[in-house]
PDB file of C-alpha atoms in Angstrom:
ATOM      1  CA  MET A   1      50.181 169.880 219.290  1.00 70.00           C
ATOM      2  CA  ASP A   2      52.985 167.642 218.995  1.00 92.00           C
ATOM      3  CA  GLU A   3      55.201 167.985 215.458  1.00 97.00           C
ATOM      4  CA  TYR A   4      54.751 164.336 213.759  1.00 98.00           C
ATOM      5  CA  LEU A   5      51.064 163.801 214.397  1.00 98.00           C
ATOM      6  CA  GLU A   6      50.694 167.999 212.861  1.00 98.00           C
ATOM      7  CA  ALA A   7      52.888 166.406 209.691  1.00 98.00           C
ATOM      8  CA  ALA A   8      50.814 163.701 209.823  1.00 98.00           C
ATOM      9  CA  ILE A   9      47.250 165.438 209.441  1.00 98.00           C
ATOM     10  CA  ASN A  10      48.533 167.932 207.059  1.00 98.00           C
ATOM     11  CA  GLU A  11      49.147 164.653 205.023  1.00 98.00           C
ATOM     12  CA  ALA A  12      45.053 163.995 205.436  1.00 98.00           C
ATOM     13  CA  LYS A  13      44.657 167.705 204.676  1.00 98.00           C
ATOM     14  CA  ILE A  14      46.624 167.178 201.404  1.00 98.00           C
ATOM     15  CA  GLY A  15      44.655 164.157 200.497  1.00 98.00           C
ATOM     16  CA  LEU A  16      41.666 165.743 200.700  1.00 98.00           C
ATOM     17  CA  GLN A  17      42.456 169.137 198.773  1.00 98.00           C
ATOM     18  CA  GLU A  18      43.350 165.924 196.491  1.00 98.00           C
ATOM     19  CA  GLY A  19      39.846 165.010 196.366  1.00 98.00           C
ATOM     20  CA  GLY A  20      40.505 162.310 198.505  1.00 98.00           C
ATOM     21  CA  ILE A  21      39.948 160.095 201.126  1.00 98.00           C
ATOM     22  CA  PRO A  22      41.680 162.650 204.626  1.00 98.00           C
ATOM     23  CA  ILE A  23      43.546 159.936 206.337  1.00 98.00           C
ATOM     24  CA  GLY A  24      47.382 160.658 206.516  1.00 98.00           C
ATOM     25  CA  SER A  25      50.052 158.998 208.454  1.00 99.00           C
ATOM     26  CA  VAL A  26      54.122 160.064 209.115  1.00 98.00           C
ATOM     27  CA  LEU A  27      56.760 157.594 210.079  1.00 98.00           C
ATOM     28  CA  VAL A  28      59.459 158.765 212.327  1.00 98.00           C
ATOM     29  CA  HIS A  29      62.795 157.209 212.473  1.00 98.00           C
ATOM     30  CA  GLN A  30      65.174 158.525 215.499  1.00 96.00           C
ATOM     31  CA  GLY A  31      63.065 161.988 215.630  1.00 97.00           C
ATOM     32  CA  LYS A  32      63.157 162.402 211.772  1.00 98.00           C
ATOM     33  CA  ILE A  33      60.506 161.952 209.403  1.00 98.00           C
ATOM     34  CA  ILE A  34      61.448 159.768 206.726  1.00 98.00           C
ATOM     35  CA  GLY A  35      58.028 158.842 205.117  1.00 98.00           C
ATOM     36  CA  LYS A  36      55.050 161.229 204.625  1.00 98.00           C
ATOM     37  CA  GLY A  37      52.121 159.487 202.822  1.00 98.00           C
ATOM     38  CA  HIS A  38      47.999 160.041 202.501  1.00 98.00           C
ATOM     39  CA  ASN A  39      45.488 157.609 201.067  1.00 98.00           C
ATOM     40  CA  LYS A  40      45.649 157.583 197.547  1.00 98.00           C
ATOM     41  CA  ARG A  41      41.559 155.751 196.438  1.00 98.00           C
ATOM     42  CA  VAL A  42      40.610 157.984 195.088  1.00 98.00           C
ATOM     43  CA  GLN A  43      44.317 159.937 193.504  1.00 98.00           C
ATOM     44  CA  GLN A  44      45.899 156.856 192.342  1.00 98.00           C
ATOM     45  CA  LYS A  45      42.447 154.391 192.338  1.00 98.00           C
ATOM     46  CA  SER A  46      44.765 152.333 195.283  1.00 98.00           C
ATOM     47  CA  VAL A  47      42.800 149.477 197.295  1.00 98.00           C
ATOM     48  CA  THR A  48      46.336 149.200 199.309  1.00 98.00           C
ATOM     49  CA  LEU A  49      47.538 152.864 199.877  1.00 98.00           C
ATOM     50  CA  HIS A  50      45.730 153.738 202.533  1.00 98.00           C
ATOM     51  CA  GLY A  51      47.734 156.341 204.736  1.00 98.00           C
ATOM     52  CA  GLU A  52      49.784 154.320 206.576  1.00 98.00           C
ATOM     53  CA  MET A  53      51.033 152.073 203.768  1.00 98.00           C
ATOM     54  CA  ASP A  54      51.149 155.451 201.208  1.00 98.00           C
ATOM     55  CA  ALA A  55      53.510 156.805 204.325  1.00 98.00           C
ATOM     56  CA  LEU A  56      55.604 152.779 204.767  1.00 98.00           C
ATOM     57  CA  GLU A  57      56.187 153.680 200.846  1.00 98.00           C
ATOM     58  CA  ASN A  58      57.677 156.437 200.655  1.00 98.00           C
ATOM     59  CA  ALA A  59      60.058 155.839 203.384  1.00 98.00           C
ATOM     60  CA  GLY A  60      61.262 152.996 200.868  1.00 98.00           C
ATOM     61  CA  ARG A  61      63.196 149.969 201.387  1.00 98.00           C
ATOM     62  CA  GLN A  62      64.354 150.151 204.873  1.00 97.00           C
ATOM     63  CA  PRO A  63      66.425 147.338 206.934  1.00 96.00           C
ATOM     64  CA  ALA A  64      64.376 145.724 210.004  1.00 97.00           C
ATOM     65  CA  SER A  65      66.434 147.783 212.698  1.00 97.00           C
ATOM     66  CA  VAL A  66      65.186 151.123 211.311  1.00 98.00           C
ATOM     67  CA  TYR A  67      61.480 149.782 211.724  1.00 98.00           C
ATOM     68  CA  GLN A  68      62.419 148.654 214.845  1.00 98.00           C
ATOM     69  CA  GLU A  69      63.090 151.904 215.944  1.00 98.00           C
ATOM     70  CA  SER A  70      60.885 153.693 214.720  1.00 98.00           C
ATOM     71  CA  VAL A  71      57.289 155.215 215.534  1.00 98.00           C
ATOM     72  CA  ILE A  72      54.373 154.861 212.805  1.00 98.00           C
ATOM     73  CA  TYR A  73      51.686 158.515 213.508  1.00 98.00           C
ATOM     74  CA  THR A  74      48.486 157.999 211.943  1.00 98.00           C
ATOM     75  CA  THR A  75      45.382 160.340 211.982  1.00 98.00           C
ATOM     76  CA  LEU A  76      42.930 157.053 211.870  1.00 98.00           C
ATOM     77  CA  SER A  77      42.978 154.459 213.717  1.00 98.00           C
ATOM     78  CA  PRO A  78      44.758 151.233 211.588  1.00 98.00           C
ATOM     79  CA  CYS A  79      42.554 148.997 209.468  1.00 98.00           C
ATOM     80  CA  PRO A  80      43.827 145.281 209.478  1.00 98.00           C
ATOM     81  CA  MET A  81      45.939 145.717 206.337  1.00 98.00           C
ATOM     82  CA  CYS A  82      48.331 148.220 208.175  1.00 98.00           C
ATOM     83  CA  THR A  83      47.632 146.998 211.348  1.00 98.00           C
ATOM     84  CA  GLY A  84      49.200 143.464 209.678  1.00 98.00           C
ATOM     85  CA  ALA A  85      52.123 146.107 207.718  1.00 98.00           C
ATOM     86  CA  ILE A  86      52.777 147.731 211.240  1.00 98.00           C
ATOM     87  CA  LEU A  87      53.148 144.225 212.465  1.00 98.00           C
ATOM     88  CA  LEU A  88      55.334 142.568 209.507  1.00 98.00           C
ATOM     89  CA  TYR A  89      58.250 145.339 209.840  1.00 98.00           C
ATOM     90  CA  GLY A  90      57.996 145.470 213.627  1.00 98.00           C
ATOM     91  CA  ILE A  91      57.302 148.925 214.050  1.00 98.00           C
ATOM     92  CA  PRO A  92      56.879 148.937 218.646  1.00 98.00           C
ATOM     93  CA  LYS A  93      54.832 152.211 218.907  1.00 98.00           C
ATOM     94  CA  VAL A  94      51.766 153.095 216.700  1.00 98.00           C
ATOM     95  CA  ILE A  95      50.110 157.768 217.358  1.00 98.00           C
ATOM     96  CA  ILE A  96      46.799 157.158 216.491  1.00 98.00           C
ATOM     97  CA  GLY A  97      44.642 160.829 215.994  1.00 98.00           C
ATOM     98  CA  GLU A  98      41.443 159.482 216.371  1.00 98.00           C
ATOM     99  CA  ASN A  99      39.548 156.356 217.155  1.00 98.00           C
ATOM    100  CA  ARG A 100      36.148 157.546 217.496  1.00 98.00           C
ATOM    101  CA  THR A 101      34.791 157.416 213.558  1.00 98.00           C
ATOM    102  CA  PHE A 102      36.429 154.367 212.918  1.00 98.00           C
ATOM    103  CA  MET A 103      38.288 151.533 215.380  1.00 98.00           C
ATOM    104  CA  GLY A 104      40.496 149.735 214.132  1.00 98.00           C
ATOM    105  CA  SER A 105      42.640 146.523 215.120  1.00 98.00           C
ATOM    106  CA  GLU A 106      44.335 147.916 217.890  1.00 98.00           C
ATOM    107  CA  LYS A 107      43.171 144.937 220.211  1.00 98.00           C
ATOM    108  CA  LEU A 108      45.235 143.090 217.804  1.00 98.00           C
ATOM    109  CA  LEU A 109      48.361 145.529 217.428  1.00 98.00           C
ATOM    110  CA  ARG A 110      48.590 145.371 221.650  1.00 98.00           C
ATOM    111  CA  GLU A 111      48.521 141.764 221.864  1.00 98.00           C
ATOM    112  CA  ASN A 112      51.352 141.652 219.577  1.00 98.00           C
ATOM    113  CA  GLY A 113      53.480 143.763 221.995  1.00 98.00           C
ATOM    114  CA  VAL A 114      53.188 147.049 220.206  1.00 98.00           C
ATOM    115  CA  GLU A 115      52.432 150.317 221.964  1.00 98.00           C
ATOM    116  CA  VAL A 116      49.223 152.677 220.997  1.00 98.00           C
ATOM    117  CA  VAL A 117      48.971 155.520 222.087  1.00 98.00           C
ATOM    118  CA  VAL A 118      44.801 156.977 220.822  1.00 98.00           C
ATOM    119  CA  VAL A 119      45.362 161.265 221.205  1.00 98.00           C
ATOM    120  CA  ASN A 120      41.509 161.913 219.939  1.00 95.00           C
ATOM    121  CA  ASP A 121      42.436 164.679 218.442  1.00 98.00           C
ATOM    122  CA  PRO A 122      39.019 166.901 217.973  1.00 98.00           C
ATOM    123  CA  THR A 123      40.946 168.178 214.544  1.00 98.00           C
ATOM    124  CA  CYS A 124      41.376 164.383 213.414  1.00 98.00           C
ATOM    125  CA  VAL A 125      37.520 163.613 214.609  1.00 98.00           C
ATOM    126  CA  LYS A 126      36.214 166.940 212.497  1.00 98.00           C
ATOM    127  CA  MET A 127      37.879 165.710 209.844  1.00 98.00           C
ATOM    128  CA  MET A 128      36.733 162.378 209.208  1.00 98.00           C
ATOM    129  CA  GLU A 129      33.324 163.569 210.995  1.00 98.00           C
ATOM    130  CA  GLU A 130      32.236 166.059 207.481  1.00 98.00           C
ATOM    131  CA  PHE A 131      34.216 163.638 205.230  1.00 98.00           C
ATOM    132  CA  ILE A 132      31.972 160.751 206.189  1.00 98.00           C
ATOM    133  CA  GLU A 133      29.403 162.521 206.006  1.00 98.00           C
ATOM    134  CA  LYS A 134      29.418 163.974 202.698  1.00 98.00           C
ATOM    135  CA  ASN A 135      30.834 160.092 201.094  1.00 98.00           C
ATOM    136  CA  PRO A 136      29.369 157.386 203.266  1.00 98.00           C
ATOM    137  CA  SER A 137      29.851 155.022 199.766  1.00 97.00           C
ATOM    138  CA  LEU A 138      34.176 156.235 199.027  1.00 98.00           C
ATOM    139  CA  TRP A 139      34.023 155.558 203.187  1.00 98.00           C
ATOM    140  CA  ASN A 140      32.501 152.547 202.939  1.00 98.00           C
ATOM    141  CA  GLU A 141      34.445 151.076 200.294  1.00 98.00           C
ATOM    142  CA  ASP A 142      37.745 152.063 201.688  1.00 98.00           C
ATOM    143  CA  ILE A 143      37.276 149.534 205.138  1.00 97.00           C
ATOM    144  CA  GLY A 144      35.847 147.188 202.896  1.00 97.00           C
ATOM    145  CA  GLU A 145      31.988 147.640 203.953  1.00 96.00           C
ATOM    146  CA  PRO A 146      28.988 147.299 201.867  1.00 94.00           C
TER     147      PRO A 146
ATOM    148  CA  MET B   1      47.042 121.428 189.001  1.00 70.00           C
ATOM    149  CA  ASP B   2      44.243 123.674 189.410  1.00 92.00           C
ATOM    150  CA  GLU B   3      44.063 126.831 186.871  1.00 97.00           C
ATOM    151  CA  TYR B   4      44.436 129.664 189.243  1.00 98.00           C
ATOM    152  CA  LEU B   5      47.385 128.486 190.993  1.00 98.00           C
ATOM    153  CA  GLU B   6      49.159 127.966 188.082  1.00 98.00           C
ATOM    154  CA  ALA B   7      48.405 131.430 187.164  1.00 98.00           C
ATOM    155  CA  ALA B   8      49.928 132.810 190.130  1.00 98.00           C
ATOM    156  CA  ILE B   9      53.021 130.546 189.696  1.00 98.00           C
ATOM    157  CA  ASN B  10      53.660 132.128 186.134  1.00 98.00           C
ATOM    158  CA  GLU B  11      53.554 135.322 188.624  1.00 98.00           C
ATOM    159  CA  ALA B  12      55.977 134.179 190.498  1.00 98.00           C
ATOM    160  CA  LYS B  13      58.495 133.043 187.793  1.00 98.00           C
ATOM    161  CA  ILE B  14      57.903 136.535 185.994  1.00 98.00           C
ATOM    162  CA  GLY B  15      58.907 138.267 189.335  1.00 98.00           C
ATOM    163  CA  LEU B  16      62.062 136.217 189.044  1.00 98.00           C
ATOM    164  CA  GLN B  17      62.512 136.695 186.007  1.00 98.00           C
ATOM    165  CA  GLU B  18      62.250 140.560 186.513  1.00 98.00           C
ATOM    166  CA  GLY B  19      64.808 139.848 189.310  1.00 98.00           C
ATOM    167  CA  GLY B  20      62.595 140.538 192.117  1.00 98.00           C
ATOM    168  CA  ILE B  21      61.155 137.987 194.964  1.00 98.00           C
ATOM    169  CA  PRO B  22      59.073 134.918 193.827  1.00 98.00           C
ATOM    170  CA  ILE B  23      56.136 135.505 194.585  1.00 98.00           C
ATOM    171  CA  GLY B  24      52.525 135.440 192.929  1.00 98.00           C
ATOM    172  CA  SER B  25      48.830 136.122 193.561  1.00 99.00           C
ATOM    173  CA  VAL B  26      45.723 136.133 192.039  1.00 98.00           C
ATOM    174  CA  LEU B  27      42.416 137.615 192.701  1.00 98.00           C
ATOM    175  CA  VAL B  28      39.332 135.984 191.692  1.00 98.00           C
ATOM    176  CA  HIS B  29      35.865 136.604 191.209  1.00 98.00           C
ATOM    177  CA  GLN B  30      33.319 133.924 190.510  1.00 96.00           C
ATOM    178  CA  GLY B  31      36.213 131.730 188.635  1.00 97.00           C
ATOM    179  CA  LYS B  32      37.377 134.830 186.648  1.00 98.00           C
ATOM    180  CA  ILE B  33      40.765 136.241 187.162  1.00 98.00           C
ATOM    181  CA  ILE B  34      40.580 139.635 187.763  1.00 98.00           C
ATOM    182  CA  GLY B  35      43.379 140.626 188.912  1.00 98.00           C
ATOM    183  CA  LYS B  36      46.825 139.131 188.993  1.00 98.00           C
ATOM    184  CA  GLY B  37      50.441 140.731 190.664  1.00 98.00           C
ATOM    185  CA  HIS B  38      54.254 139.283 191.944  1.00 98.00           C
ATOM    186  CA  ASN B  39      55.978 140.679 194.201  1.00 98.00           C
ATOM    187  CA  LYS B  40      57.502 144.007 193.590  1.00 98.00           C
ATOM    188  CA  ARG B  41      60.324 145.309 196.347  1.00 98.00           C
ATOM    189  CA  VAL B  42      62.790 144.628 193.784  1.00 98.00           C
ATOM    190  CA  GLN B  43      61.010 146.256 190.398  1.00 98.00           C
ATOM    191  CA  GLN B  44      59.543 149.202 191.583  1.00 98.00           C
ATOM    192  CA  LYS B  45      61.605 149.339 195.520  1.00 98.00           C
ATOM    193  CA  SER B  46      57.776 149.039 196.659  1.00 98.00           C
ATOM    194  CA  VAL B  47      58.074 147.652 200.782  1.00 98.00           C
ATOM    195  CA  THR B  48      54.083 147.061 200.678  1.00 98.00           C
ATOM    196  CA  LEU B  49      53.564 145.316 197.393  1.00 98.00           C
ATOM    197  CA  HIS B  50      53.891 141.496 198.060  1.00 98.00           C
ATOM    198  CA  GLY B  51      52.747 139.466 195.935  1.00 98.00           C
ATOM    199  CA  GLU B  52      48.393 139.152 197.174  1.00 98.00           C
ATOM    200  CA  MET B  53      49.145 143.041 197.861  1.00 98.00           C
ATOM    201  CA  ASP B  54      49.438 143.552 193.916  1.00 98.00           C
ATOM    202  CA  ALA B  55      47.115 141.183 192.796  1.00 98.00           C
ATOM    203  CA  LEU B  56      44.773 143.666 194.961  1.00 98.00           C
ATOM    204  CA  GLU B  57      45.858 146.637 193.460  1.00 98.00           C
ATOM    205  CA  ASN B  58      45.712 145.279 190.250  1.00 98.00           C
ATOM    206  CA  ALA B  59      42.132 143.935 190.437  1.00 98.00           C
ATOM    207  CA  GLY B  60      41.230 148.073 191.120  1.00 98.00           C
ATOM    208  CA  ARG B  61      38.766 149.336 193.000  1.00 98.00           C
ATOM    209  CA  GLN B  62      35.904 147.036 193.280  1.00 97.00           C
ATOM    210  CA  PRO B  63      32.852 147.121 195.849  1.00 96.00           C
ATOM    211  CA  ALA B  64      32.509 144.899 198.742  1.00 97.00           C
ATOM    212  CA  SER B  65      30.120 142.617 197.399  1.00 97.00           C
ATOM    213  CA  VAL B  66      32.762 141.823 194.647  1.00 98.00           C
ATOM    214  CA  TYR B  67      35.732 141.016 196.772  1.00 98.00           C
ATOM    215  CA  GLN B  68      33.041 138.462 199.080  1.00 98.00           C
ATOM    216  CA  GLU B  69      32.378 136.116 196.483  1.00 98.00           C
ATOM    217  CA  SER B  70      36.058 136.152 195.571  1.00 98.00           C
ATOM    218  CA  VAL B  71      38.834 133.863 195.751  1.00 98.00           C
ATOM    219  CA  ILE B  72      42.554 134.830 196.628  1.00 98.00           C
ATOM    220  CA  TYR B  73      45.661 132.104 195.325  1.00 98.00           C
ATOM    221  CA  THR B  74      48.959 132.741 196.426  1.00 98.00           C
ATOM    222  CA  THR B  75      52.183 130.907 196.023  1.00 98.00           C
ATOM    223  CA  LEU B  76      53.147 131.424 199.153  1.00 98.00           C
ATOM    224  CA  SER B  77      51.339 131.743 202.737  1.00 98.00           C
ATOM    225  CA  PRO B  78      50.541 135.052 203.364  1.00 98.00           C
ATOM    226  CA  CYS B  79      52.976 137.292 205.915  1.00 98.00           C
ATOM    227  CA  PRO B  80      50.878 139.648 208.121  1.00 98.00           C
ATOM    228  CA  MET B  81      49.953 142.650 205.627  1.00 98.00           C
ATOM    229  CA  CYS B  82      48.469 140.741 202.965  1.00 98.00           C
ATOM    230  CA  THR B  83      46.050 138.716 205.542  1.00 98.00           C
ATOM    231  CA  GLY B  84      45.508 141.931 206.905  1.00 98.00           C
ATOM    232  CA  ALA B  85      44.418 143.151 203.352  1.00 98.00           C
ATOM    233  CA  ILE B  86      42.447 139.472 203.076  1.00 98.00           C
ATOM    234  CA  LEU B  87      41.029 140.652 206.519  1.00 98.00           C
ATOM    235  CA  LEU B  88      39.856 144.340 205.515  1.00 98.00           C
ATOM    236  CA  TYR B  89      38.302 143.336 202.000  1.00 98.00           C
ATOM    237  CA  GLY B  90      36.450 140.341 203.565  1.00 98.00           C
ATOM    238  CA  ILE B  91      37.651 137.512 201.000  1.00 98.00           C
ATOM    239  CA  PRO B  92      36.262 134.491 202.555  1.00 98.00           C
ATOM    240  CA  LYS B  93      39.044 131.616 200.980  1.00 98.00           C
ATOM    241  CA  VAL B  94      42.743 131.624 200.616  1.00 98.00           C
ATOM    242  CA  ILE B  95      44.074 128.788 198.504  1.00 98.00           C
ATOM    243  CA  ILE B  96      48.378 128.910 199.473  1.00 98.00           C
ATOM    244  CA  GLY B  97      50.638 127.310 197.665  1.00 98.00           C
ATOM    245  CA  GLU B  98      53.090 126.818 200.050  1.00 98.00           C
ATOM    246  CA  ASN B  99      53.673 127.242 203.496  1.00 98.00           C
ATOM    247  CA  ARG B 100      56.883 125.402 203.997  1.00 98.00           C
ATOM    248  CA  THR B 101      59.676 127.820 203.579  1.00 98.00           C
ATOM    249  CA  PHE B 102      57.299 130.782 205.469  1.00 98.00           C
ATOM    250  CA  MET B 103      54.792 130.218 208.192  1.00 98.00           C
ATOM    251  CA  GLY B 104      51.942 133.426 207.553  1.00 98.00           C
ATOM    252  CA  SER B 105      49.474 134.513 209.811  1.00 98.00           C
ATOM    253  CA  GLU B 106      46.735 131.650 208.638  1.00 98.00           C
ATOM    254  CA  LYS B 107      45.991 131.466 212.616  1.00 98.00           C
ATOM    255  CA  LEU B 108      44.582 134.975 211.691  1.00 98.00           C
ATOM    256  CA  LEU B 109      42.795 133.685 208.965  1.00 98.00           C
ATOM    257  CA  ARG B 110      40.864 131.048 210.305  1.00 98.00           C
ATOM    258  CA  GLU B 111      40.457 132.529 213.282  1.00 98.00           C
ATOM    259  CA  ASN B 112      38.158 135.046 211.195  1.00 98.00           C
ATOM    260  CA  GLY B 113      36.337 132.822 209.419  1.00 98.00           C
ATOM    261  CA  VAL B 114      38.440 132.333 206.409  1.00 98.00           C
ATOM    262  CA  GLU B 115      38.647 129.610 204.506  1.00 98.00           C
ATOM    263  CA  VAL B 116      42.365 128.586 204.138  1.00 98.00           C
ATOM    264  CA  VAL B 117      43.441 125.687 202.334  1.00 98.00           C
ATOM    265  CA  VAL B 118      46.984 124.766 201.577  1.00 98.00           C
ATOM    266  CA  VAL B 119      48.411 122.928 198.731  1.00 98.00           C
ATOM    267  CA  ASN B 120      52.003 122.384 199.417  1.00 95.00           C
ATOM    268  CA  ASP B 121      53.067 122.108 195.751  1.00 98.00           C
ATOM    269  CA  PRO B 122      56.407 120.903 195.153  1.00 98.00           C
ATOM    270  CA  THR B 123      57.177 123.727 192.362  1.00 98.00           C
ATOM    271  CA  CYS B 124      56.343 126.299 194.924  1.00 98.00           C
ATOM    272  CA  VAL B 125      57.977 125.472 197.581  1.00 98.00           C
ATOM    273  CA  LYS B 126      61.665 124.613 195.170  1.00 98.00           C
ATOM    274  CA  MET B 127      61.072 128.123 193.484  1.00 98.00           C
ATOM    275  CA  MET B 128      61.286 130.163 197.080  1.00 98.00           C
ATOM    276  CA  GLU B 129      63.958 127.047 198.910  1.00 98.00           C
ATOM    277  CA  GLU B 130      66.355 128.327 195.674  1.00 98.00           C
ATOM    278  CA  PHE B 131      65.638 131.407 196.120  1.00 98.00           C
ATOM    279  CA  ILE B 132      66.139 131.973 199.926  1.00 98.00           C
ATOM    280  CA  GLU B 133      69.467 129.841 199.608  1.00 98.00           C
ATOM    281  CA  LYS B 134      70.797 132.419 197.364  1.00 98.00           C
ATOM    282  CA  ASN B 135      69.136 135.731 198.307  1.00 98.00           C
ATOM    283  CA  PRO B 136      69.295 135.522 202.128  1.00 98.00           C
ATOM    284  CA  SER B 137      69.245 139.123 202.850  1.00 97.00           C
ATOM    285  CA  LEU B 138      67.095 140.076 200.623  1.00 98.00           C
ATOM    286  CA  TRP B 139      64.378 137.316 202.124  1.00 98.00           C
ATOM    287  CA  ASN B 140      64.560 138.890 204.958  1.00 98.00           C
ATOM    288  CA  GLU B 141      63.875 141.944 204.532  1.00 98.00           C
ATOM    289  CA  ASP B 142      60.595 141.327 202.605  1.00 98.00           C
ATOM    290  CA  ILE B 143      59.434 139.661 205.814  1.00 97.00           C
ATOM    291  CA  GLY B 144      60.810 142.531 208.277  1.00 97.00           C
ATOM    292  CA  GLU B 145      63.454 140.314 209.806  1.00 96.00           C
ATOM    293  CA  PRO B 146      66.765 141.430 210.396  1.00 94.00           C
TER     294      PRO B 146
END
């Protein structure tokens, strides 16, 4: 498997071990991981630190040129908020572990010229299926559903 | 002036006093402010805590029903990331201090059924005009521009 998707999955697993929602992400600039992150809703009571947001946050303040040469990997299809962050910073490519358990704003990404690759990796699918089955209300909270 | 927009402006002023970017926001649920925030790029080296994001973060974990009965006030037209957060949580109404110094994703909000009110308040306009004139590179960084 792609080493960067593997690193994103590893972040998701760290989140799960912490009692959190297993979604991870890494930001890759010219082949180097410059930010790793995972969903922090449970751990930090954060409503903004989805996996992708946490990876961006941990990459720190970067010039626009760095984002524009980067690829973001995420284990799950990006929600509207994470999609908006990708568009704000002009990240040109998103690699998505899976979109079977949740379909994010991939259409909006593509409409804005972002290259979107969906791997549909079985590990990512299984991790979310098991989590959602055990924690339906927590999962609904994370995606703004009643 | 509307007391909630005034509270958002006050948040922006706090940000400016801290040496940060003067953009503030409040989340209002059934007439009560449940979260206040301001841009934290400088103060916390945060690339995700725009004013609206900080207000949402400070409101803490809320059920979907609360967001769906809330109004978010922001001193400046919301960028794609903040727009995405508003859409994720299903906040039905956004009151914007001004959109003259920066036009955010108001079209996307409206296309998704969000009520958008633009006040074009002179205090908000002046605050951003002065800030951008003095700090053009910091401002560009905040909106992902080179």
